[in-house]
PDB file of C-alpha atoms in Angstrom:
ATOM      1  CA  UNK R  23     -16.888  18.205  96.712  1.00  0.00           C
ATOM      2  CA  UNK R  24     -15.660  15.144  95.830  1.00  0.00           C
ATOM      3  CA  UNK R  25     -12.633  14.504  93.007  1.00  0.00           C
ATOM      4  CA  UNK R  26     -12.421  12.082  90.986  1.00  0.00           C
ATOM      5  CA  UNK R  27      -9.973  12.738  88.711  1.00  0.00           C
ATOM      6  CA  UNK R  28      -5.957  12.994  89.797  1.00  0.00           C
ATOM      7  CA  UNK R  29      -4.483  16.375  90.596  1.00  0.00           C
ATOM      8  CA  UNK R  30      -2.065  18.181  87.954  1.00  0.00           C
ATOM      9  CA  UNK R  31       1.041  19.583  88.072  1.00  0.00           C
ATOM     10  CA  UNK R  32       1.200  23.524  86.419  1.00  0.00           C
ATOM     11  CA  UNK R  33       4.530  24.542  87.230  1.00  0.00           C
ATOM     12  CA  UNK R  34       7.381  23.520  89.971  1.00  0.00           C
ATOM     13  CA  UNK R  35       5.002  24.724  92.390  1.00  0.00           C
ATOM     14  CA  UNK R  36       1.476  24.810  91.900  1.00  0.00           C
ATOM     15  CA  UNK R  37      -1.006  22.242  91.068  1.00  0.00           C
ATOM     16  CA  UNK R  38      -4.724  21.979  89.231  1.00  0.00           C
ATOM     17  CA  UNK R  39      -7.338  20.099  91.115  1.00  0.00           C
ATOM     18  CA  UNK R  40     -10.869  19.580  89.820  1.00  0.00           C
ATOM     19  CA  UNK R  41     -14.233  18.130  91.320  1.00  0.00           C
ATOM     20  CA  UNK R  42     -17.177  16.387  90.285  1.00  0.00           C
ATOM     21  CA  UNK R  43     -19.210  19.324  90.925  1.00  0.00           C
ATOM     22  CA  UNK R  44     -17.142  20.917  88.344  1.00  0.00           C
ATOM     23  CA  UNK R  45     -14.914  23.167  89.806  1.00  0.00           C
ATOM     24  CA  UNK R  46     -11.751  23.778  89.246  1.00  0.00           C
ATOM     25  CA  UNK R  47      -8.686  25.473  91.721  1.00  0.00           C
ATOM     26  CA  UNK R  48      -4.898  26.046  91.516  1.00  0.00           C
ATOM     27  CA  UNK R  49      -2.607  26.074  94.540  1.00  0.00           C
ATOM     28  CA  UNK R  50       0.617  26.800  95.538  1.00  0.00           C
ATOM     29  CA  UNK R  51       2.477  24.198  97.107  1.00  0.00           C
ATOM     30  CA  UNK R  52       1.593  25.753 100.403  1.00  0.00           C
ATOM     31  CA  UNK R  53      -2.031  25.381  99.537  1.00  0.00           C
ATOM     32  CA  UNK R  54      -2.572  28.671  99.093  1.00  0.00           C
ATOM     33  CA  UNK R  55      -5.730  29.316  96.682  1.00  0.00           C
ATOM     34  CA  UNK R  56      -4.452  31.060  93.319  1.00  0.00           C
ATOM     35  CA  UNK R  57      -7.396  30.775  90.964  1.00  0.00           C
ATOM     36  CA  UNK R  58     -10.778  29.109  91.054  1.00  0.00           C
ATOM     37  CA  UNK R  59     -13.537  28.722  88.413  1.00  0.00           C
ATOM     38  CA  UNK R  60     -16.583  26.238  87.249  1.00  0.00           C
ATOM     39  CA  UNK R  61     -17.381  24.522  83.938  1.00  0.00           C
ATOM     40  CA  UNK R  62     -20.828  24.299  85.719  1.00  0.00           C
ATOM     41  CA  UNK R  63     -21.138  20.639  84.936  1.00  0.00           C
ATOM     42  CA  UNK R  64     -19.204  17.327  86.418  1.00  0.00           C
ATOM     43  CA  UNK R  65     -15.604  16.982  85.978  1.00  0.00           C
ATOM     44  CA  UNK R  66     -14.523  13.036  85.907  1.00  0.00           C
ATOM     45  CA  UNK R  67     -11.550  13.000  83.907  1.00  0.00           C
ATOM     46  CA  UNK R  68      -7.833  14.502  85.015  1.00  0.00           C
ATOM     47  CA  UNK R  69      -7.200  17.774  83.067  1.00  0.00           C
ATOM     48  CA  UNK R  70      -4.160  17.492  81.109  1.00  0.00           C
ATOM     49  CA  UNK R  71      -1.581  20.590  81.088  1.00  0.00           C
ATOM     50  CA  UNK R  72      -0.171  21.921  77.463  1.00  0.00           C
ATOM     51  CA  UNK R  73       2.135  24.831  76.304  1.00  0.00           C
ATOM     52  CA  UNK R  74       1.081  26.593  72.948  1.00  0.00           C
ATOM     53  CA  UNK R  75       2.733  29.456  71.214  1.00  0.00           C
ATOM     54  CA  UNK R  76      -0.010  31.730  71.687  1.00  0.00           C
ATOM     55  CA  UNK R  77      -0.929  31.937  75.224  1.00  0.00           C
ATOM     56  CA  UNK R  78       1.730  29.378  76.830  1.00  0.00           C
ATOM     57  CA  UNK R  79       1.001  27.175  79.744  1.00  0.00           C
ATOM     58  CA  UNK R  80      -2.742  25.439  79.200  1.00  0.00           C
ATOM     59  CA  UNK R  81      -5.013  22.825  80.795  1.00  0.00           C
ATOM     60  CA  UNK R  82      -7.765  21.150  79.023  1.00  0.00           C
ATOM     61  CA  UNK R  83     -10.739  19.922  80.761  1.00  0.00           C
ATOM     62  CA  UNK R  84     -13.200  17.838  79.624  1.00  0.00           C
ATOM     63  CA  UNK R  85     -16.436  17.705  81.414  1.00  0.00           C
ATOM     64  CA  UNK R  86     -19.649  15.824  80.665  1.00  0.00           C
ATOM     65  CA  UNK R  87     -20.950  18.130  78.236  1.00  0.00           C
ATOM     66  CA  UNK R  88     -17.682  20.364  76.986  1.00  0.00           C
ATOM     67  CA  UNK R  89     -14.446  20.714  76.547  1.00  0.00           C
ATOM     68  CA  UNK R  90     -12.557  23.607  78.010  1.00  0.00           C
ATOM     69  CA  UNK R  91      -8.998  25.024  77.871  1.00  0.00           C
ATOM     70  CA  UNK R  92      -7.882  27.281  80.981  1.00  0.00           C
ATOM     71  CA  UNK R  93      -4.781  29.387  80.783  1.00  0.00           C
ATOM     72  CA  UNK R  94      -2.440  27.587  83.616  1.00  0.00           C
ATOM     73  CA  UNK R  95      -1.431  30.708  85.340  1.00  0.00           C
ATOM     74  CA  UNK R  96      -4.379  32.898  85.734  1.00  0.00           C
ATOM     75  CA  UNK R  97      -7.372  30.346  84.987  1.00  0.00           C
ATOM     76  CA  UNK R  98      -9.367  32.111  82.346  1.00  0.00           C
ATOM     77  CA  UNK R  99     -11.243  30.545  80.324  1.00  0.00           C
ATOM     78  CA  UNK R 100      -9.590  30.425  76.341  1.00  0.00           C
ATOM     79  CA  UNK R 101     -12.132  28.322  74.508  1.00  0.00           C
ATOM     80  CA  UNK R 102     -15.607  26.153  75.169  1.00  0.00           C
ATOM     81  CA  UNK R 103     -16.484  23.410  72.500  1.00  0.00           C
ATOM     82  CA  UNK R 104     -19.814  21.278  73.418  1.00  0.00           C
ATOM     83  CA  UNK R 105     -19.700  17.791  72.576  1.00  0.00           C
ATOM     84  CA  UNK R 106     -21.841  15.453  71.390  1.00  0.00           C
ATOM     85  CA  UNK R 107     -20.864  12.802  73.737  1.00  0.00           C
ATOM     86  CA  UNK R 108     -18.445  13.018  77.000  1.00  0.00           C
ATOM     87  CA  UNK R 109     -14.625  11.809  76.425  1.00  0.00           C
ATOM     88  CA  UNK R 110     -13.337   8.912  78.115  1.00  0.00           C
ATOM     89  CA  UNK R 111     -10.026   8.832  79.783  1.00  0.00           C
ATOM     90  CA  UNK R 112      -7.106  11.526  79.523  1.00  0.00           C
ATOM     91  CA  UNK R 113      -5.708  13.394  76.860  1.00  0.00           C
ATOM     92  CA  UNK R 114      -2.671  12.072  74.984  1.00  0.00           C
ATOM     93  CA  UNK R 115      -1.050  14.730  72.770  1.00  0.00           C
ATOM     94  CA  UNK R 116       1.155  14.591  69.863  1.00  0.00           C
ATOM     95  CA  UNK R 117       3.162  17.275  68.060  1.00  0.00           C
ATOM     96  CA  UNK R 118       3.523  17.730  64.395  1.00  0.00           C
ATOM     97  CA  UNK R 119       5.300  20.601  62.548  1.00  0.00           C
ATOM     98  CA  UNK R 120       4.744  22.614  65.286  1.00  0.00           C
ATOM     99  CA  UNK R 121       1.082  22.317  66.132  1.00  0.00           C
ATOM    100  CA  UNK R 122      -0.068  20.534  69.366  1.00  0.00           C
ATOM    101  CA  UNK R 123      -2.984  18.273  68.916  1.00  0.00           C
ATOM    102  CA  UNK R 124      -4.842  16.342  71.632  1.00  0.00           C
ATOM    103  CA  UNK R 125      -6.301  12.684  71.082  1.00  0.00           C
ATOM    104  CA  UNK R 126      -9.155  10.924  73.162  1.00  0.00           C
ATOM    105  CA  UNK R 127     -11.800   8.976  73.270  1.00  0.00           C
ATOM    106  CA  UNK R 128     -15.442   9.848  71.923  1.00  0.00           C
ATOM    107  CA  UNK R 129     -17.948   7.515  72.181  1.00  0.00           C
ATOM    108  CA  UNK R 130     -16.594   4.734  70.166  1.00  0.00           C
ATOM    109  CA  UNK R 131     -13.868   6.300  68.616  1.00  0.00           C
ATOM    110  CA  UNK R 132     -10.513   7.806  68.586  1.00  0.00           C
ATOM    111  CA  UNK R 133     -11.020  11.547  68.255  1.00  0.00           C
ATOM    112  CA  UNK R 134      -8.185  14.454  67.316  1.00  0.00           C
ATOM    113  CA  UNK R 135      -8.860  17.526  68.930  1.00  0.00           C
ATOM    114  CA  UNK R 136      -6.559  21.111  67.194  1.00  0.00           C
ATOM    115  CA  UNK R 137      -5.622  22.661  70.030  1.00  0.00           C
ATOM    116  CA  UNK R 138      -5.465  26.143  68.348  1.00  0.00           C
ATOM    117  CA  UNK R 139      -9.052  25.649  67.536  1.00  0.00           C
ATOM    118  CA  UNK R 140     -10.477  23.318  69.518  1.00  0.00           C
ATOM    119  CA  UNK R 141     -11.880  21.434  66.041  1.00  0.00           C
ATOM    120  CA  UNK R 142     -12.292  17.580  65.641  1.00  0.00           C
ATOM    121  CA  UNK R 143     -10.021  16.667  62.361  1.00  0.00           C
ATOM    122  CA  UNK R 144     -10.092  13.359  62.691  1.00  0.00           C
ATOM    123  CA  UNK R 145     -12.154  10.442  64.086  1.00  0.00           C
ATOM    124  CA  UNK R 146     -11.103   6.312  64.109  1.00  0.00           C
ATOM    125  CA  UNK R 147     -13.774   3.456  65.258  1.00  0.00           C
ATOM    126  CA  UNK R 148     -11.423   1.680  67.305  1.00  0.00           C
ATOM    127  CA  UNK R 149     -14.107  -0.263  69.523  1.00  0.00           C
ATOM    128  CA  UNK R 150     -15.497   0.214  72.665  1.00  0.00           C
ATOM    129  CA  UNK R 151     -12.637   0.949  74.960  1.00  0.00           C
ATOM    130  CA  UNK R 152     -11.433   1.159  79.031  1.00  0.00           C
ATOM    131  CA  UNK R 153      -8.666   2.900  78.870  1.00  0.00           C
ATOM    132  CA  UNK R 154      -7.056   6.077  78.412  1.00  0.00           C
ATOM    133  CA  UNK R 155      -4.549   6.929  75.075  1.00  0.00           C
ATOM    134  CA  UNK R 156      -0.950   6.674  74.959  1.00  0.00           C
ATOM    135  CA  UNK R 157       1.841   7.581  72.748  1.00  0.00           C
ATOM    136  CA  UNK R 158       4.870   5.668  71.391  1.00  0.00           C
ATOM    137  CA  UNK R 159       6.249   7.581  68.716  1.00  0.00           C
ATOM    138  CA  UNK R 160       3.959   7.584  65.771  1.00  0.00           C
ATOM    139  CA  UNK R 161       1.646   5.189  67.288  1.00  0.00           C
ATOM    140  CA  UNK R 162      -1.641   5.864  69.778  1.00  0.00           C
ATOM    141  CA  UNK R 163      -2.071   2.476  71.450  1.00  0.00           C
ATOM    142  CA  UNK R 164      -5.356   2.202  74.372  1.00  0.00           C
ATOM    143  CA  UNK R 165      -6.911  -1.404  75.205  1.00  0.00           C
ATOM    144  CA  UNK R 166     -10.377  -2.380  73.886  1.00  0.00           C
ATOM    145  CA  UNK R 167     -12.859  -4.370  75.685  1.00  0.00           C
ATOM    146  CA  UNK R 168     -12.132  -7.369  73.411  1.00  0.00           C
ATOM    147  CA  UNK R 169      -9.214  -7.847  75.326  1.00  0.00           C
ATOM    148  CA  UNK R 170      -7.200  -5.848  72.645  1.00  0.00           C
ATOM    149  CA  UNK R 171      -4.532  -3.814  72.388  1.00  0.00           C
ATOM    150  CA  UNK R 172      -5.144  -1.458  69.543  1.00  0.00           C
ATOM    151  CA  UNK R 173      -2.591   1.128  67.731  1.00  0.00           C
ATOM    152  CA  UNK R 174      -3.060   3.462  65.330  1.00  0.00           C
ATOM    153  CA  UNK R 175      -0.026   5.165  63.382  1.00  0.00           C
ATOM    154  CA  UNK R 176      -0.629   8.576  63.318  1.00  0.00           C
ATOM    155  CA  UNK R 177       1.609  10.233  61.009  1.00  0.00           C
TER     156      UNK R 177
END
C-alpha cells in the first residue's frame, strides 16, 4: 500500500513505517519485519516517536478517525482516543515538570494532547493552517493561510 507519511526512526536500528491503508510495521535496518499492526483506517500523517516514564519508547499515530499510541519496541497498542475531526500535520511536543505533552492541529485550532492520558487540555483558534507545529522554547510557531506566521507562548 501506498505511504504517505515519512518513515520514523525507533532506535539506532529500526524504523516505523505506516500506509494509507493504515498499517503500520517496524524493521530492522536489514529490513527484517519486527512488528506489524492496523488502526483499520488511513494513516496520512508521520507518527512521531516519544519516551514516557511508564512504558518508555512510544509512537503516536494519528489516523483519520483516532489517535493511537504504540509501544516502540513490541507495537501494542497503549491507548485509542476518537476524534472529532482528523489532525493536520505532525506532532510537536513540549515538556513541562516532567510530563510530555503533544500539540497539533484540530480543525481550526491548536490542540494539546496529555500524553499519559491521551486528554485534550487545551485548544487555541489560530486560523486555518498548512503546516505542521514547531517548537522554539516556550513558543509553538506553524504558518496560517493568511500568509502568517503565528506563535503561541506556551508556558
Amino acid at each position: 500500500a501506498p505511504c504517505f507519511a515519512s518513515p520514523i526512526k525507533l532506535s539506532p536500528c529500526s524504523f516505523l513505517v505506516s500506509t494509507v491503508n493504515g498499517k503500520y510495521m517496524s524493521f530492522d535496518i536489514d529490513g527484517i519485519l519486527l512488528f506489524e499492526g492496523s488502526l483499520g483506517s488511513p494513516i496520512f500523517q508521520t507518527p512521531s516517536f516519544f519516551v514516557d516514564s511508564i512504558n518508555g519508547p512510544n509512537c503516536i499515530i494519528s489516523s483519520q478517525d483516532s489517535l493511537v499510541v504504540i509501544n516502540a519496541n513490541s507495537g501494542v497498542v497503549l491507548k485509542t482516543i476518537k476524534l472529532t475531526h482528523p489532525l493536520n500535520g505532525s506532532f510537536c511536543f513540549m515538556a513541562k515538570e516532567g510530563s510530555i505533552t503533544a500539540w497539533n492541529i484540530q480543525n481550526e485550532y491548536l490542540v494539546n494532547i496529555d500524553l499519559s492520558t491521551l486528554i485534550l487540555k487545551k485548544t487555541i483558534n489560530v486560523g486555518e493552517t498548512f503546516s505542521s507545529p514547531v517548537t522554539n522554547g516556550n513558543y509553538i510557531c506553524l504558518g496560517n493561510r493568511n500568509d502568517q506566521l503565528v506563535c503561541v507562548q506556551i508556558f
